[in-house]
Amino acid sequence: MFESLGFENVTPQQASVLLAVLVGLLFGVFGQITRFCFRRSLVGEDRVSAAGVWLTALAFAVAGTQASIAAGWITFDDHRFMSAELPYLAIAVGGLMFGAGMILTRGCVSRLTVLAGTGNLRALLVLVVFAVVAHATIKGVFAPFRVALGAVTADLGSAISLANWPGGSWFWTAVIVLAALGYAARSGNRAGMLVMAAVIGLLVPLAWVGTGFILFDEFDPIAMESLSFTAPSSDALFWVIANSAIPAGFGVGLLGGVLAGAALASLTFGGFAWQSFETPAQTGRYLAGAALMGVGGVLAGGCTLGAGLSGVPTLSVAAIYAIFMIAVGGLAMQAALKVAPAQRPAHG
């Protein structure tokens, strides 16, 4: 479709960066206002209301993505989420690692990106370490570990997508959407908060359709992408180091937009404050969590946004399995910290 828009001096990749900046800005603004966070919805003191926000976003992401598929705008037939060979061991190990890491850092990567835009230097350092370790897992010293775990697979065939299960795509879409909205309705959130959560959810199909349909050009193809922070963090790190040789892509624009949007929201509505580490133990805890999330996010095939908010709407069994294992890892680490309170690092 891109070639029909009449752009002469902008390539699809350049346009995707602009789209990513817009999506990132909106996510940064509404993510900061709603305190959107999977960890909070899992183990936070206000987890009921936080889960209501997260599930509202998921409901609209699922509905919007499936509507886009039905309209013929996008397809996930060749997407990595739909590979018949499920790398179940890599996803399990990666999910557990990522979940444990987000507890240690008190936020998953998407939340920490938002916090970094509000002046939180702890979050900024975690993002840098996360990006380095993720890149090392994709292409560096940890790559053999990734390859070895990824080689252990189970052939699910067409069952890799819920769309091919009894009932079909719209049945499972309805199940997820109604269950999520039903919980959200009882979560005690104000209507305005849920509306902002819905906007966050709609950013998922906006990005899928933007990169997979509107900017599609068979002569200059780009990857179909949506909200995700694992590969984009690695891409952004590499771009910062060697941007004269590597052009910016969707991931770079997304991270930049989120940081700018969060900064804008915190400066406008309050909440911007410089924060740093308080103790060496706290520093060690955050760095350990960053490393766990870096390896885990790659092994699991995405973070709580890449595998969760963006992956589940594709109805991929792999994505659903990944977000489930992330939740298990988070709950297990939270339980472990409660069992040994004397050794628990300072509150972060």
XYZ file of C-alpha atoms in Angstrom:
348
model
C 0.000 0.000 0.000
C 2.896 2.352 0.732
C 3.685 3.073 -2.906
C 0.119 4.317 -3.446
C 0.483 7.000 -0.753
C 2.595 9.180 -3.011
C 5.700 9.530 -0.842
C 8.780 10.164 -2.968
C 11.468 11.105 -0.469
C 10.551 8.754 2.401
C 11.235 5.014 2.445
C 8.989 2.508 4.240
C 11.661 2.063 6.918
C 11.906 5.804 7.526
C 8.119 6.037 7.697
C 8.056 3.147 10.175
C 10.331 5.115 12.493
C 7.885 8.028 12.428
C 5.001 5.655 13.127
C 6.972 4.085 15.987
C 7.692 7.486 17.519
C 3.965 8.287 17.477
C 3.042 4.921 18.996
C 5.817 5.294 21.569
C 4.749 8.808 22.525
C 1.196 7.654 23.169
C 2.360 4.616 25.118
C 4.748 6.769 27.160
C 2.060 9.313 28.042
C -0.708 6.852 28.910
C 1.698 4.337 30.411
C 2.918 6.985 32.843
C -0.561 8.225 33.769
C -2.027 4.726 34.271
C 1.198 3.254 35.731
C 0.724 0.440 33.246
C 2.753 -2.548 34.468
C 2.403 -6.325 34.309
C 4.446 -6.766 37.507
C 2.062 -4.528 39.459
C -0.899 -6.507 38.179
C 0.790 -9.676 39.404
C 2.309 -8.848 42.810
C 1.681 -5.145 43.479
C -0.175 -3.943 46.548
C -2.789 -2.552 44.153
C -2.692 -5.593 41.871
C -6.463 -5.786 41.417
C -6.748 -2.312 39.923
C -3.426 -2.715 38.063
C -4.631 -5.998 36.563
C -7.845 -4.276 35.504
C -5.829 -1.731 33.547
C -3.567 -4.367 31.970
C -6.434 -6.665 31.029
C -8.442 -3.813 29.513
C -5.491 -3.035 27.272
C -5.209 -6.727 26.376
C -8.915 -6.962 25.520
C -8.738 -4.080 23.060
C -5.445 -5.326 21.639
C -6.992 -8.745 20.972
C -10.200 -7.349 19.490
C -8.368 -4.822 17.312
C -5.793 -7.302 16.043
C -8.353 -9.968 15.193
C -10.584 -7.397 13.475
C -7.592 -6.342 11.369
C -6.959 -9.962 10.392
C -10.631 -10.411 9.473
C -10.489 -7.288 7.323
C -7.607 -8.813 5.391
C -5.145 -6.079 6.338
C -2.629 -8.324 8.078
C -1.831 -11.996 8.502
C 0.415 -13.874 10.896
C 0.692 -17.052 8.821
C 4.452 -16.591 8.359
C 5.150 -14.842 11.648
C 7.554 -16.424 14.153
C 4.684 -16.705 16.656
C 3.083 -19.232 14.308
C 6.038 -21.561 13.799
C 4.734 -25.120 14.091
C 7.842 -26.121 16.077
C 7.298 -24.793 19.597
C 10.623 -24.207 21.439
C 8.968 -25.090 24.712
C 12.148 -25.413 26.776
C 13.544 -22.040 25.706
C 10.207 -20.334 26.356
C 9.861 -21.976 29.771
C 13.377 -21.102 30.916
C 13.212 -17.644 29.380
C 9.822 -16.885 30.855
C 10.917 -17.922 34.326
C 14.085 -15.827 34.043
C 12.252 -12.767 32.770
C 9.570 -13.041 35.439
C 12.158 -13.349 38.197
C 14.095 -10.415 36.787
C 11.126 -8.075 36.664
C 10.498 -8.721 40.363
C 14.106 -7.896 41.242
C 13.980 -4.657 39.240
C 10.435 -3.813 40.389
C 9.175 -3.476 36.841
C 9.277 -5.152 33.455
C 11.158 -3.508 30.605
C 8.200 -1.494 29.314
C 7.520 0.002 32.750
C 11.211 0.731 33.308
C 11.395 2.514 29.953
C 8.548 4.753 31.065
C 10.218 5.323 34.445
C 13.508 6.217 32.748
C 11.669 9.034 31.013
C 10.591 10.401 34.401
C 14.138 10.788 35.699
C 14.597 7.355 37.266
C 18.296 6.579 36.811
C 17.860 3.087 38.272
C 15.510 2.257 35.436
C 17.862 3.793 32.880
C 20.801 1.660 34.031
C 18.626 -1.459 34.002
C 17.633 -0.701 30.391
C 21.264 -0.366 29.324
C 22.277 -3.634 30.992
C 19.149 -5.341 29.644
C 19.968 -4.214 26.091
C 23.590 -5.387 26.339
C 22.638 -8.815 27.699
C 19.781 -9.221 25.203
C 22.150 -8.435 22.335
C 24.687 -10.897 23.751
C 21.956 -13.546 23.803
C 20.886 -12.833 20.232
C 24.313 -12.546 18.612
C 27.012 -12.716 21.293
C 28.472 -14.928 23.987
C 25.108 -16.240 25.193
C 23.936 -17.191 21.690
C 25.051 -20.863 21.996
C 22.895 -21.157 25.130
C 19.934 -19.739 23.198
C 20.519 -22.075 20.254
C 20.835 -25.141 22.468
C 17.586 -24.473 24.326
C 15.794 -23.456 21.141
C 16.644 -26.779 19.530
C 14.335 -28.597 21.969
C 10.936 -28.329 20.307
C 7.517 -29.911 20.046
C 5.646 -30.040 16.762
C 2.209 -28.510 17.340
C 1.353 -28.217 13.664
C -1.704 -26.057 13.078
C -2.550 -26.207 16.795
C 0.045 -23.469 17.368
C -2.803 -20.964 16.859
C -6.058 -20.850 18.825
C -7.686 -19.860 15.540
C -7.305 -23.508 14.503
C -8.733 -24.910 17.733
C -12.414 -25.908 18.032
C -14.534 -22.754 17.938
C -12.184 -20.816 15.705
C -10.614 -17.387 16.090
C -13.737 -15.425 17.003
C -14.741 -17.855 19.732
C -11.345 -17.575 21.428
C -11.264 -13.841 20.819
C -14.610 -13.533 22.599
C -13.413 -15.714 25.481
C -10.307 -13.593 26.061
C -12.019 -10.232 25.569
C -15.054 -10.978 27.735
C -12.978 -12.526 30.517
C -10.561 -9.575 30.522
C -13.277 -6.908 30.456
C -15.293 -8.787 33.058
C -12.358 -8.636 35.455
C -11.675 -4.997 34.590
C -15.281 -4.037 35.341
C -14.833 -5.343 38.894
C -11.337 -3.926 39.422
C -12.481 -0.645 40.979
C -10.850 1.560 38.329
C -12.400 4.837 37.261
C -13.819 4.889 33.728
C -11.184 7.377 32.598
C -8.399 5.037 33.656
C -9.896 2.163 31.682
C -10.352 4.382 28.628
C -6.645 5.222 28.699
C -5.864 1.512 29.087
C -8.017 0.834 26.017
C -5.969 3.371 24.050
C -2.787 1.538 25.062
C -4.318 -1.704 23.830
C -5.329 -0.196 20.481
C -1.727 0.841 19.873
C -0.991 -2.861 19.260
C -3.189 -3.281 16.150
C -2.242 0.252 15.052
C 1.401 -0.811 14.897
C 0.637 -4.192 13.309
C -1.500 -2.603 10.587
C 0.862 0.337 10.147
C 3.940 -1.790 9.517
C 2.223 -4.788 7.930
C -0.317 -3.076 5.654
C -0.058 0.702 5.313
C 3.729 0.728 4.973
C 3.908 -2.540 3.044
C 5.982 -2.241 -0.130
C 6.936 -5.408 -1.971
C 9.963 -3.659 -3.492
C 11.239 -2.351 -0.135
C 9.793 -4.685 2.529
C 10.005 -4.043 6.265
C 9.172 -6.315 9.172
C 5.659 -6.272 10.592
C 6.112 -5.121 14.198
C 4.162 -3.938 17.194
C 4.835 -3.049 20.825
C 7.889 -4.938 22.045
C 10.981 -4.011 24.024
C 13.449 -6.911 23.840
C 14.725 -6.793 20.251
C 14.097 -3.007 20.026
C 16.322 -2.431 23.077
C 19.106 -4.377 21.396
C 18.542 -2.518 18.121
C 18.543 0.848 19.875
C 21.806 0.052 21.655
C 23.488 -0.939 18.407
C 22.092 2.119 16.616
C 23.396 4.472 19.325
C 26.864 2.939 18.984
C 27.010 2.788 15.181
C 24.232 4.961 13.756
C 26.420 6.139 10.871
C 26.414 2.569 9.553
C 23.015 1.331 10.755
C 19.792 3.232 9.995
C 17.130 3.581 12.661
C 14.239 1.156 12.540
C 10.853 0.752 14.207
C 12.383 -0.333 17.521
C 14.590 2.732 17.807
C 11.661 5.037 17.144
C 9.474 3.160 19.640
C 11.937 3.443 22.524
C 12.645 7.082 21.765
C 8.949 7.849 21.623
C 8.221 6.105 24.934
C 10.997 8.007 26.722
C 9.769 11.308 25.284
C 6.117 10.563 26.033
C 6.824 9.580 29.635
C 8.966 12.688 30.143
C 6.227 14.868 28.672
C 3.530 13.332 30.883
C 5.615 13.520 34.066
C 6.631 17.116 33.444
C 3.075 18.149 32.571
C 1.124 16.297 35.247
C 3.822 15.886 37.879
C 5.988 12.926 38.708
C 9.324 13.854 37.182
C 12.091 13.393 39.758
C 15.709 12.345 39.633
C 16.143 9.025 41.436
C 19.117 6.746 41.898
C 20.257 3.726 43.894
C 20.252 3.866 47.681
C 22.530 0.955 48.637
C 25.053 -1.393 46.987
C 22.705 -4.310 47.678
C 19.931 -2.561 45.794
C 22.284 -1.940 42.869
C 23.217 -5.614 42.742
C 19.586 -6.656 42.853
C 18.653 -4.425 39.913
C 21.663 -5.473 37.819
C 20.892 -9.150 38.428
C 17.285 -8.560 37.421
C 18.347 -6.716 34.263
C 20.583 -9.618 33.219
C 17.838 -12.168 33.874
C 15.363 -10.180 31.793
C 17.908 -9.718 28.998
C 18.476 -13.447 28.560
C 14.900 -14.369 29.430
C 13.246 -11.950 27.053
C 15.162 -13.373 24.094
C 14.585 -17.010 25.055
C 10.869 -16.467 25.684
C 10.408 -14.706 22.373
C 9.462 -11.389 23.931
C 8.729 -9.449 27.092
C 5.392 -8.785 28.777
C 4.529 -6.554 25.822
C 6.163 -8.456 22.970
C 4.865 -11.864 24.030
C 1.959 -10.606 26.138
C 0.174 -7.480 24.984
C 1.243 -7.860 21.334
C 1.692 -11.636 21.148
C -1.498 -12.934 22.775
C -3.731 -10.952 20.345
C -2.321 -13.076 17.499
C -3.857 -16.099 19.315
C -0.441 -17.765 19.267
C -0.070 -20.638 21.719
C 3.644 -19.807 21.975
C 2.874 -16.248 23.081
C 0.255 -17.372 25.604
C 2.701 -19.970 26.965
C 5.426 -17.307 27.249
C 3.356 -14.793 29.221
C 2.157 -17.618 31.476
C 5.749 -18.664 32.244
C 6.699 -15.028 32.881
C 3.891 -14.847 35.442
C 5.052 -18.094 37.073
C 8.617 -16.786 37.253
C 7.451 -13.551 38.827
C 5.314 -15.249 41.441
C 8.100 -17.689 42.286
C 10.651 -14.915 42.810
C 8.199 -12.892 44.898
C 7.600 -15.944 47.084
C 11.335 -16.560 47.407
C 11.958 -12.997 48.570
C 9.270 -13.362 51.233
C 10.738 -16.629 52.509
C 14.155 -15.021 53.150
C 13.326 -11.478 54.332
C 16.598 -11.098 56.190
C 18.523 -11.416 52.943
C 16.130 -9.349 50.888
C 17.788 -6.263 49.373
C 16.668 -2.782 50.308
C 13.344 -1.641 48.885
C 13.691 -0.134 45.418
